PDB file of C-alpha atoms in Angstrom:
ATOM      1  CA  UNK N   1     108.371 104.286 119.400  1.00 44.00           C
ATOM      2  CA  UNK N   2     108.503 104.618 115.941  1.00 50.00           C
ATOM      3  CA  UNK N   3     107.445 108.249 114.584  1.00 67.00           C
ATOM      4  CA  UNK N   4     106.464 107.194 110.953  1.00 76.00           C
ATOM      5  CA  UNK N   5     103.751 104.950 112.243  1.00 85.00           C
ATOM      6  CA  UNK N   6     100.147 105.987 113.707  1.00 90.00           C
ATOM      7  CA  UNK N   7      98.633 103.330 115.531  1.00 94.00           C
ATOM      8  CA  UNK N   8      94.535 103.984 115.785  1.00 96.00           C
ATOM      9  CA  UNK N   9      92.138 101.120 118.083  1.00 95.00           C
ATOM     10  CA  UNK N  10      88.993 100.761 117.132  1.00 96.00           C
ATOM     11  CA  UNK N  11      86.574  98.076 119.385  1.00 96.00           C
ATOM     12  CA  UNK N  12      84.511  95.771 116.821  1.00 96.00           C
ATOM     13  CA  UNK N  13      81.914  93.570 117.467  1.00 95.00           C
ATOM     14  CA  UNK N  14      83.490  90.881 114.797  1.00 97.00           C
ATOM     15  CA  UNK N  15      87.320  91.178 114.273  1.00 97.00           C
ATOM     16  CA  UNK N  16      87.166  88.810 111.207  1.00 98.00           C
ATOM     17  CA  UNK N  17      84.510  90.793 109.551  1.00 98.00           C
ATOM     18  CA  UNK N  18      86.593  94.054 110.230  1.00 98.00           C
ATOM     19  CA  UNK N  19      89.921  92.653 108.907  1.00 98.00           C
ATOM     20  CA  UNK N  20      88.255  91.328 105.519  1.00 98.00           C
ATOM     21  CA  UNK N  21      86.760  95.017 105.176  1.00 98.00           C
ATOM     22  CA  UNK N  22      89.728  96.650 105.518  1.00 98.00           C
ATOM     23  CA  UNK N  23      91.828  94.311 103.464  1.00 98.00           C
ATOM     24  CA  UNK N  24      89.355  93.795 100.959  1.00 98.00           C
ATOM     25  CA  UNK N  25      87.698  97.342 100.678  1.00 97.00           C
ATOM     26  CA  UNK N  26      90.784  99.766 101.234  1.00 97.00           C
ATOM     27  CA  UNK N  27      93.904  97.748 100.556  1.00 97.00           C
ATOM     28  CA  UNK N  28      95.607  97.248 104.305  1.00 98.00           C
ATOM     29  CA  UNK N  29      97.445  94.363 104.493  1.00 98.00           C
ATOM     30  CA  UNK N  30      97.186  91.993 107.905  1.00 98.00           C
ATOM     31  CA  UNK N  31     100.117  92.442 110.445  1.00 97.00           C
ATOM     32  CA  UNK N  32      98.774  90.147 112.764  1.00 97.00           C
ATOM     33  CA  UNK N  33      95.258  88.136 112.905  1.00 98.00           C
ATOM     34  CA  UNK N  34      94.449  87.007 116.286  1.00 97.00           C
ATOM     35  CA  UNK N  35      90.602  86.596 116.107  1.00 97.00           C
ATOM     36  CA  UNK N  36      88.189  86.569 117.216  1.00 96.00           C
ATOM     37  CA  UNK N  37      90.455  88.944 120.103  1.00 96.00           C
ATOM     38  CA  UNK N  38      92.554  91.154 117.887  1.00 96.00           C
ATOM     39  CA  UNK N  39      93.950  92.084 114.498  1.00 97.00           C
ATOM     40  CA  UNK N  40      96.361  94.833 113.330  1.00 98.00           C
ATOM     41  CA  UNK N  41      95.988  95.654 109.715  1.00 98.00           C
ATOM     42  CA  UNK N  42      97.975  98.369 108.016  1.00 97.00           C
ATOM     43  CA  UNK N  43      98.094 100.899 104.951  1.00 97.00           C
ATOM     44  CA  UNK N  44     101.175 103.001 104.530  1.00 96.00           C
ATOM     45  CA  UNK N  45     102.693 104.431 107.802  1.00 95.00           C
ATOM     46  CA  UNK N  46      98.933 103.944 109.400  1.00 97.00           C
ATOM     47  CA  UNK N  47      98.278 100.780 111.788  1.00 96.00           C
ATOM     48  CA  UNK N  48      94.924  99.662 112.626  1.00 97.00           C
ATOM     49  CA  UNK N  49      94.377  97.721 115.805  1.00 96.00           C
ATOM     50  CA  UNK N  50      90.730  96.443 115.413  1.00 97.00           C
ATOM     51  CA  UNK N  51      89.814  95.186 119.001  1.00 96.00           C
ATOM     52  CA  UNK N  52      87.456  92.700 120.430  1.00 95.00           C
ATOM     53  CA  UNK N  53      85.514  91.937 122.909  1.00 91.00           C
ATOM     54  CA  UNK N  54      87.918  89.424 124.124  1.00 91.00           C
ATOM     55  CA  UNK N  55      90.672  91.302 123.880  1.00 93.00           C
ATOM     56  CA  UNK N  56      92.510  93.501 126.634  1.00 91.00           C
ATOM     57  CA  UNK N  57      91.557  96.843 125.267  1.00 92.00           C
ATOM     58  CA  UNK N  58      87.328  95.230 125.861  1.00 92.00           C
ATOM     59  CA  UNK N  59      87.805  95.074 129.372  1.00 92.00           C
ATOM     60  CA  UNK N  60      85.398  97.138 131.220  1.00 91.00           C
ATOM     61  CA  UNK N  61      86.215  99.873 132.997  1.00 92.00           C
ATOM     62  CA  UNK N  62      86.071 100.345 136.816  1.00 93.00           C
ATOM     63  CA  UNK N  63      82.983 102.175 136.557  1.00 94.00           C
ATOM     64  CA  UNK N  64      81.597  99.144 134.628  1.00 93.00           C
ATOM     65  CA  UNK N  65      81.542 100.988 131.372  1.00 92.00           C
ATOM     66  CA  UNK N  66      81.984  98.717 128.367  1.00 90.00           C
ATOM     67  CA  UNK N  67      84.348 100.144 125.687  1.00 92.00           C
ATOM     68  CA  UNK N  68      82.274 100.190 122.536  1.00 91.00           C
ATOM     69  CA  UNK N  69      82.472 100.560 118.724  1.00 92.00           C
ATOM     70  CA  UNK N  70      80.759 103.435 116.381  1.00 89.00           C
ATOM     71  CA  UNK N  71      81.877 106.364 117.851  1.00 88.00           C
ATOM     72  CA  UNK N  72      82.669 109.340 115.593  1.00 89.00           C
ATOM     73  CA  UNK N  73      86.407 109.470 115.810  1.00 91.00           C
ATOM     74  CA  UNK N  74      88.188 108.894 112.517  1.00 94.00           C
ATOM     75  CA  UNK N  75      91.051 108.626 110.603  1.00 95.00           C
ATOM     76  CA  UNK N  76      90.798 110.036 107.106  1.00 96.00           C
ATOM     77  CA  UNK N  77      91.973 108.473 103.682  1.00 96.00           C
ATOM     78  CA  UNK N  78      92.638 110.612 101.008  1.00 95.00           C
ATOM     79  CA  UNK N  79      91.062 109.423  97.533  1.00 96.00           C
ATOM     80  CA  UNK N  80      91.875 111.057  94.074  1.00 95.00           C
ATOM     81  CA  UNK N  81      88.113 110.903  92.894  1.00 97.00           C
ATOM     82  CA  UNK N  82      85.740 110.870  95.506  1.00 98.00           C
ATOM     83  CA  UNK N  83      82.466 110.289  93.749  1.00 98.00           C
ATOM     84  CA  UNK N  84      84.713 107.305  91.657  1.00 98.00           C
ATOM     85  CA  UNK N  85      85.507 105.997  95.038  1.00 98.00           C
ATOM     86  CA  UNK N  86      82.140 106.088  96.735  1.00 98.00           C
ATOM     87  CA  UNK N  87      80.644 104.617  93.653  1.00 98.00           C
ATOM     88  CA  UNK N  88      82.977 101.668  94.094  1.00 98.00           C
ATOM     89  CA  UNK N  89      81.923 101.097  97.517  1.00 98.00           C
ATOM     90  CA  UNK N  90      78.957 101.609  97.356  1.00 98.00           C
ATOM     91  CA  UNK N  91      78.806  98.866  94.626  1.00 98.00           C
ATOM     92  CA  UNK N  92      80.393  96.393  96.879  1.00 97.00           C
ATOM     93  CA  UNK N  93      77.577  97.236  99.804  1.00 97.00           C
ATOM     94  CA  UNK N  94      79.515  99.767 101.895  1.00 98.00           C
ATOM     95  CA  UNK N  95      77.253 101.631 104.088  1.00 96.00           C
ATOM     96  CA  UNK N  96      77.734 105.856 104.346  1.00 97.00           C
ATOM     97  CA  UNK N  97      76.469 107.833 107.239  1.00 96.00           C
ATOM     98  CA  UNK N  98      76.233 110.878 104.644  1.00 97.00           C
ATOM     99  CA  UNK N  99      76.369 112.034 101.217  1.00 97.00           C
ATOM    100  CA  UNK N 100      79.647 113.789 100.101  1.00 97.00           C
ATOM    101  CA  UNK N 101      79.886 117.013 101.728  1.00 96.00           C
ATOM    102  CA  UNK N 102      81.589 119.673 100.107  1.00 95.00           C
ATOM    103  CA  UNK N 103      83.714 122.830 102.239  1.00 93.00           C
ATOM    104  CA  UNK N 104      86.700 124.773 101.066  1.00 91.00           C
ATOM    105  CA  UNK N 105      89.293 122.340 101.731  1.00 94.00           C
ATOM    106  CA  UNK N 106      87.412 119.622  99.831  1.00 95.00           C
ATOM    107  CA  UNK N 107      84.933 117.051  99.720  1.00 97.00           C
ATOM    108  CA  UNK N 108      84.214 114.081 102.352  1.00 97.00           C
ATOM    109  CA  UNK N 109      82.223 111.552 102.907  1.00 97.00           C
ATOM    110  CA  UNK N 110      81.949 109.291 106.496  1.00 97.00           C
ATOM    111  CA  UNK N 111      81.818 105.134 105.366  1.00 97.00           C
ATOM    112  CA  UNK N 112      80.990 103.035 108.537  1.00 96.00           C
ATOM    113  CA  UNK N 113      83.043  99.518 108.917  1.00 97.00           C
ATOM    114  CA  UNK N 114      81.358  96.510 110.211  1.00 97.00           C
ATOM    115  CA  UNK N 115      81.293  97.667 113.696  1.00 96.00           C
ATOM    116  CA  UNK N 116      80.038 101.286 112.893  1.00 95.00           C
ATOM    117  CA  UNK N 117      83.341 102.540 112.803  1.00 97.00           C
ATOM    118  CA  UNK N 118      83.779 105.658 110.830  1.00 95.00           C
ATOM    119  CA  UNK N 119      86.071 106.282 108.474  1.00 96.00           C
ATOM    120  CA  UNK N 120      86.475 109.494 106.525  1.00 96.00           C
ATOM    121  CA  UNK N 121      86.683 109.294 102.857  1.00 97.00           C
ATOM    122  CA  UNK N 122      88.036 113.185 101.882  1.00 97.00           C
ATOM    123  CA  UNK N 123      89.514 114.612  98.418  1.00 97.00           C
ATOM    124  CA  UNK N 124      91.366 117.773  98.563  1.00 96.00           C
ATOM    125  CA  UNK N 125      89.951 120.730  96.702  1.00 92.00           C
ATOM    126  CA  UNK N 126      91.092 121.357  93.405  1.00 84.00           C
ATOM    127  CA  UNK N 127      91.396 117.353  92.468  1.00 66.00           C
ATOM    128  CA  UNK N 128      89.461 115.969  90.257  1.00 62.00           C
TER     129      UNK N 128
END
């Protein structure tokens, strides 16, 4: 196992629509495009496996549960200019759960994928 890699799964209704996103919105690059089953897409030492319905990890469970996308699990990118950022997005019709929230470590803001995946836009305090 490599230890400068993190791997995260997220279940999607449309892989295709989630590997476009992430390559077009965020800059990953496509490791492997398997739709409509699976994709991997990656950014730096993180690895996205963006999961199907058709694929293994979709299986139900053997209480019947269905595994699911939208949750509220993350991964977080760090940005340099937040508002700059969401402004960009925004422009190019990415939807936010929030507004940017700001704390003592920083400011964040949660964008949803395709699926309703989250992911966590955040800029450290003291960057601007």
């Amino acid at each position: 196992m490599s230890e400068s890699q993190a791997n995260v799964r997220y279940m999607v209704g449309d892989v295709q629509a989630c590997v476009d996103w992430y390559v077009g919105r965020f800059g990953f690059s496509v490791q492997l495009n398997a739709a409509p089953a699976f994709a991997s897409v990656e950014r730096g030492p993180l690895r996205l496996l963006l999961s199907g319905r058709a694929s293994s990890a979709g299986r139900p469970m053997p209480d019947g549960r269905q595994p699911e996308a939208g949750g509220w699990n993350r991964f977080q990118l760090i940005v340099e200019d937040l508002g700059a950022e969401v402004e960009r997005l925004r422009a190019e019709g990415v939807r936010f759960r929030n507004e940017i929230v700001v704390g003592p470590g920083g400011s964040q803001i949660l964008a949803e994928d395709p699926a309703g995946n989250v992911v966590e836009l955040f800029q450290p305090a003291g960057r601007a």
